[in-house]
Amino acid sequence: MATDPNEKKGLELLAQADKKMRSAAGFFSSIFGGGSKIEEAAELYVKAAYALKMAKKWKAAGDAFCQSSELKLRMQSKHEAATHYVEAATCYKKADPNEAIRVMMKAIEIYTDMGRFTVAAKHHMTVAEIYETELVDMEQAISNYEKAADYYKGEESNSSASKCLTKVAHFCAQIEMYDKAVEIFEEIGRNAMDNKLLHYGAKEYFFKAALCHMCIDLLNAQQAMAKYEEMFPVFSGSREHKFLKTLMQACEDNEIDVYTEAVKDYDSISRLDTWLTTILLRIKKGISDSPDLT
């Protein structure tokens, strides 16, 4: 028996909604006024969901939101159905990430059918984040960030598309899909070059592309550097460019101490994040079996 007053209220509202649905399913009701009872039941399911949400009964709240969504679809109220699927996914996320994804994909399908591609992109990002943080499935995270980027591009939301693609590139590098990571970093870098507000920031993407090249092959990395210098002269005068040159020379000369010192110097000015540390460690393993950079 429920002791939380919100849970008790939620269960009572669920019972009322179920009763309303049973009465709507009767022969005469289905002919005369069944639609209004279905609408009333849908609203009761929503009220029940909010009460259960306040009681932190996440699965029950998600189920109630889904029941409302299904009724809203029967009533051709697609926007409300999608909204409640999203709310259901938010609840499920706290209890069952896989169920949250399943329901969010239903919402995405509705939004894409309605032509609401920016909203669909936003929810693909949410799905990607669940795969990234809750389920640690990088391939599915990549897939959903790519879908989000495609939708954002189609709606001319280029800044949002770049954010998604940057995530894709980082993940690709993490799972050693370096060629794809390079391709994406270079694409974002070229796009940034053509934008006055983002122009200077393009060097970061060419910097990361070069590091990915170094994970594959030093000669390719050196050739890529020459291409970046010609294409984007600002890059040549940057600290990132100097750092890369030092790393490449250290790799070529098999100078582990020079490599390590260069990383320390760079880290003292620009603190290395987890991604950079991982990539730099992999490059270092090409010239040493040492497990760390210090």
Coordinates of C-alpha atoms in Angstrom, one line a residue:
M1 CA 0.0 0.0 0.0
A2 CA 1.3 3.4 -1.0
T3 CA 2.5 5.6 1.9
D4 CA 3.8 8.6 0.0
P5 CA 0.8 10.9 -0.6
N6 CA 1.9 11.7 -4.1
E7 CA 2.2 8.0 -4.9
K8 CA -1.3 7.4 -3.4
K9 CA -2.7 10.2 -5.5
G10 CA -1.0 8.9 -8.6
L11 CA -2.4 5.4 -8.2
E12 CA -5.9 6.8 -7.6
L13 CA -5.6 8.8 -10.8
L14 CA -4.4 5.8 -12.7
A15 CA -7.4 3.8 -11.4
Q16 CA -9.7 6.6 -12.6
A17 CA -8.0 6.7 -16.0
D18 CA -8.4 2.9 -16.4
K19 CA -12.0 3.1 -15.4
K20 CA -12.6 5.9 -17.9
M21 CA -11.0 3.8 -20.7
R22 CA -13.1 0.8 -19.9
S23 CA -16.3 2.9 -20.1
A24 CA -15.0 4.4 -23.4
A25 CA -14.6 0.9 -24.8
G26 CA -18.3 0.0 -24.4
F27 CA -20.5 -0.3 -27.5
F28 CA -22.7 2.7 -26.9
S29 CA -19.9 4.8 -25.6
S30 CA -17.8 4.1 -28.6
I31 CA -20.6 5.4 -30.8
F32 CA -21.8 8.3 -28.6
G33 CA -19.0 10.3 -26.9
G34 CA -16.3 7.7 -26.7
G35 CA -13.8 10.2 -28.0
S36 CA -14.3 12.6 -25.1
K37 CA -13.8 9.8 -22.6
I38 CA -10.6 8.9 -24.2
E39 CA -9.4 12.5 -24.0
E40 CA -10.4 12.6 -20.3
A41 CA -8.5 9.4 -19.7
A42 CA -5.4 10.8 -21.4
E43 CA -5.5 13.8 -19.1
L44 CA -5.9 11.6 -16.1
Y45 CA -2.9 9.5 -17.1
V46 CA -0.9 12.7 -17.4
K47 CA -2.0 13.9 -13.9
A48 CA -1.1 10.5 -12.5
A49 CA 2.3 10.6 -14.2
Y50 CA 3.1 14.0 -12.6
A51 CA 2.0 12.7 -9.1
L52 CA 4.1 9.5 -9.5
K53 CA 7.0 11.6 -10.7
M54 CA 6.8 13.7 -7.6
A55 CA 6.9 10.4 -5.6
K56 CA 10.0 9.4 -7.5
K57 CA 8.2 6.3 -8.9
W58 CA 10.1 6.7 -12.2
K59 CA 8.9 3.6 -14.1
A60 CA 5.3 4.0 -13.1
A61 CA 5.4 7.7 -14.1
G62 CA 7.0 6.8 -17.4
D63 CA 4.3 4.1 -18.0
A64 CA 1.6 6.6 -17.3
F65 CA 3.0 9.2 -19.7
C66 CA 3.3 6.5 -22.4
Q67 CA -0.4 5.5 -21.9
S68 CA -1.3 9.1 -22.4
S69 CA 0.8 9.3 -25.5
E70 CA -0.8 6.3 -27.1
L71 CA -4.3 7.8 -26.5
K72 CA -3.2 11.1 -27.9
L73 CA -2.0 9.3 -31.1
R74 CA -5.5 7.8 -31.4
M75 CA -6.9 11.3 -31.2
Q76 CA -4.4 12.5 -33.8
S77 CA -2.8 14.9 -31.3
K78 CA 0.7 14.1 -32.4
H79 CA 2.5 17.0 -30.8
E80 CA 1.1 16.2 -27.3
A81 CA 1.9 12.5 -27.9
A82 CA 5.5 13.3 -28.7
T83 CA 5.7 15.7 -25.7
H84 CA 4.5 13.0 -23.3
Y85 CA 6.9 10.4 -24.8
V86 CA 9.8 12.8 -24.1
E87 CA 8.5 13.2 -20.5
A88 CA 8.3 9.4 -20.2
A89 CA 11.8 9.0 -21.5
T90 CA 13.0 11.5 -18.8
C91 CA 11.4 9.4 -16.1
Y92 CA 12.7 6.1 -17.6
K93 CA 16.2 7.5 -17.8
K94 CA 16.4 7.4 -14.0
A95 CA 15.4 3.7 -13.9
D96 CA 16.0 2.1 -17.2
P97 CA 18.2 3.8 -19.9
N98 CA 17.3 1.3 -22.6
E99 CA 13.6 2.0 -22.1
A100 CA 14.3 5.7 -22.1
I101 CA 15.9 5.3 -25.5
R102 CA 13.1 3.2 -26.9
V103 CA 10.5 5.8 -25.9
M104 CA 12.6 8.8 -27.0
M105 CA 12.9 7.2 -30.5
K106 CA 9.1 7.1 -30.7
A107 CA 9.0 10.8 -30.0
I108 CA 11.7 11.4 -32.6
E109 CA 9.7 9.5 -35.2
I110 CA 6.7 11.7 -34.6
Y111 CA 8.7 14.9 -34.7
T112 CA 10.4 13.9 -38.0
D113 CA 7.0 13.0 -39.5
M114 CA 5.8 16.5 -38.5
G115 CA 8.9 18.1 -40.1
R116 CA 10.2 19.3 -36.7
F117 CA 13.8 18.4 -37.5
T118 CA 15.5 20.7 -35.0
V119 CA 13.5 19.2 -32.2
A120 CA 14.3 15.7 -33.5
A121 CA 18.0 16.6 -33.5
K122 CA 17.8 17.8 -29.9
H123 CA 16.3 14.5 -28.9
H124 CA 18.8 12.5 -30.9
M125 CA 21.5 14.3 -28.8
T126 CA 19.7 13.2 -25.7
V127 CA 19.8 9.6 -26.9
A128 CA 23.4 9.9 -27.8
E129 CA 24.2 11.2 -24.3
I130 CA 22.4 8.2 -22.7
Y131 CA 24.5 5.9 -24.9
E132 CA 27.6 7.9 -24.0
T133 CA 27.2 8.2 -20.2
E134 CA 24.8 5.5 -19.1
L135 CA 25.3 2.6 -21.5
V136 CA 28.9 3.4 -22.6
D137 CA 28.1 2.4 -26.2
M138 CA 30.3 4.7 -28.3
E139 CA 29.1 3.3 -31.7
Q140 CA 25.5 4.1 -30.9
A141 CA 26.5 7.5 -29.4
I142 CA 28.3 8.3 -32.7
S143 CA 25.3 7.2 -34.8
N144 CA 22.9 9.4 -32.9
Y145 CA 25.2 12.5 -32.8
E146 CA 25.6 12.0 -36.6
K147 CA 21.8 11.9 -37.1
A148 CA 21.5 15.1 -34.9
A149 CA 24.1 16.8 -37.0
D150 CA 22.4 15.9 -40.3
Y151 CA 19.1 17.3 -39.0
Y152 CA 20.8 20.5 -37.8
K153 CA 22.6 20.9 -41.1
G154 CA 19.3 20.6 -42.9
E155 CA 17.8 23.4 -40.8
E156 CA 20.9 25.6 -41.3
S157 CA 21.8 25.3 -37.6
N158 CA 25.5 25.0 -38.4
S159 CA 26.8 25.8 -35.0
S160 CA 24.8 23.0 -33.4
A161 CA 25.8 20.6 -36.2
S162 CA 29.5 21.4 -35.5
K163 CA 29.0 20.6 -31.8
C164 CA 27.6 17.2 -32.7
L165 CA 30.2 16.5 -35.2
T166 CA 33.0 17.4 -32.8
K167 CA 31.6 14.8 -30.4
V168 CA 31.6 12.3 -33.3
A169 CA 35.2 13.0 -34.1
H170 CA 36.3 12.7 -30.5
F171 CA 34.5 9.3 -30.1
C172 CA 35.9 8.1 -33.5
A173 CA 39.4 8.8 -32.3
Q174 CA 38.7 7.1 -29.0
I175 CA 37.7 3.9 -30.7
E176 CA 40.7 4.2 -33.1
M177 CA 38.6 5.3 -36.2
Y178 CA 41.3 7.9 -36.9
D179 CA 40.6 8.4 -40.6
K180 CA 37.0 9.3 -39.9
A181 CA 38.0 11.6 -37.0
V182 CA 40.5 13.4 -39.3
E183 CA 37.9 13.8 -42.0
I184 CA 35.4 15.4 -39.5
F185 CA 38.0 17.6 -37.7
E186 CA 39.2 18.9 -41.1
E187 CA 35.6 19.6 -42.3
I188 CA 34.8 21.6 -39.1
G189 CA 38.1 23.4 -39.4
R190 CA 37.4 24.4 -43.0
N191 CA 33.9 25.6 -42.1
A192 CA 35.3 27.6 -39.2
M193 CA 37.8 29.3 -41.5
D194 CA 34.9 30.7 -43.6
N195 CA 33.2 32.2 -40.5
K196 CA 34.6 35.5 -39.3
L197 CA 33.5 34.8 -35.7
L198 CA 35.0 31.3 -35.7
H199 CA 38.0 31.8 -37.9
Y200 CA 40.7 31.8 -35.3
G201 CA 39.2 28.8 -33.5
A202 CA 39.8 26.7 -36.7
K203 CA 43.3 26.0 -35.5
E204 CA 42.0 23.7 -32.7
Y205 CA 40.4 21.4 -35.2
F206 CA 43.5 21.2 -37.4
F207 CA 45.5 20.6 -34.3
K208 CA 43.3 17.6 -33.4
A209 CA 43.3 16.3 -36.9
A210 CA 47.1 16.3 -36.9
L211 CA 47.2 14.4 -33.7
C212 CA 44.9 11.8 -35.2
H213 CA 47.2 11.6 -38.2
M214 CA 50.1 11.0 -35.9
C215 CA 48.2 8.0 -34.4
I216 CA 48.1 6.5 -37.9
D217 CA 51.4 7.4 -39.5
L218 CA 54.0 10.1 -38.9
L219 CA 54.6 10.8 -42.6
N220 CA 50.9 11.4 -43.3
A221 CA 50.9 13.7 -40.2
Q222 CA 53.8 15.7 -41.7
Q223 CA 52.1 16.0 -45.0
A224 CA 48.8 17.0 -43.4
M225 CA 50.7 19.7 -41.4
A226 CA 52.1 21.1 -44.6
K227 CA 48.6 21.2 -46.1
Y228 CA 47.2 23.0 -43.0
E229 CA 50.0 25.6 -43.0
E230 CA 49.3 26.5 -46.6
M231 CA 45.5 26.5 -46.2
F232 CA 45.4 28.3 -42.9
P233 CA 48.4 30.6 -42.3
V234 CA 47.2 31.6 -38.9
F235 CA 47.8 28.0 -37.8
S236 CA 51.5 28.3 -38.5
G237 CA 52.0 30.9 -35.9
S238 CA 50.0 29.2 -33.1
R239 CA 51.3 27.4 -30.0
E240 CA 49.5 24.3 -31.2
H241 CA 51.6 24.3 -34.4
K242 CA 54.8 24.6 -32.5
F243 CA 53.8 21.9 -30.1
L244 CA 53.0 19.5 -33.0
K245 CA 56.3 20.2 -34.7
T246 CA 58.2 19.4 -31.6
L247 CA 56.2 16.2 -31.1
M248 CA 56.7 15.1 -34.7
Q249 CA 60.5 15.7 -34.5
A250 CA 60.7 13.8 -31.2
C251 CA 58.8 10.9 -32.8
E252 CA 61.1 11.0 -35.9
D253 CA 64.2 11.1 -33.7
N254 CA 62.8 8.5 -31.2
E255 CA 63.5 11.1 -28.5
I256 CA 61.1 10.1 -25.6
D257 CA 62.5 12.8 -23.2
V258 CA 61.9 15.6 -25.7
Y259 CA 58.4 14.3 -26.3
T260 CA 57.6 14.1 -22.6
E261 CA 59.1 17.6 -21.9
A262 CA 57.0 19.1 -24.8
V263 CA 53.8 17.6 -23.3
K264 CA 54.7 18.9 -19.8
D265 CA 55.3 22.4 -21.2
Y266 CA 52.1 22.4 -23.2
D267 CA 50.1 21.1 -20.2
S268 CA 51.5 23.9 -17.9
I269 CA 49.9 26.5 -20.2
S270 CA 46.8 24.7 -21.6
R271 CA 45.7 21.9 -19.2
L272 CA 45.3 18.6 -21.0
D273 CA 41.8 17.2 -21.0
T274 CA 41.1 13.4 -21.0
W275 CA 40.8 13.2 -24.7
L276 CA 44.1 14.9 -25.5
T277 CA 45.9 12.9 -22.8
T278 CA 44.6 9.6 -24.3
I279 CA 45.7 10.6 -27.8
L280 CA 49.1 11.8 -26.7
L281 CA 49.7 8.6 -24.7
R282 CA 48.9 6.5 -27.8
I283 CA 51.3 8.6 -29.9
K284 CA 53.9 8.2 -27.2
K285 CA 53.6 4.4 -27.3
G286 CA 54.9 4.5 -30.8
I287 CA 58.3 5.6 -29.4
S288 CA 58.1 4.1 -26.0
D289 CA 56.4 1.5 -23.9
S290 CA 56.2 4.0 -21.0
P291 CA 52.6 4.0 -19.5
D292 CA 52.4 7.7 -18.8
L293 CA 53.5 11.1 -19.9
T294 CA 55.5 12.0 -16.8

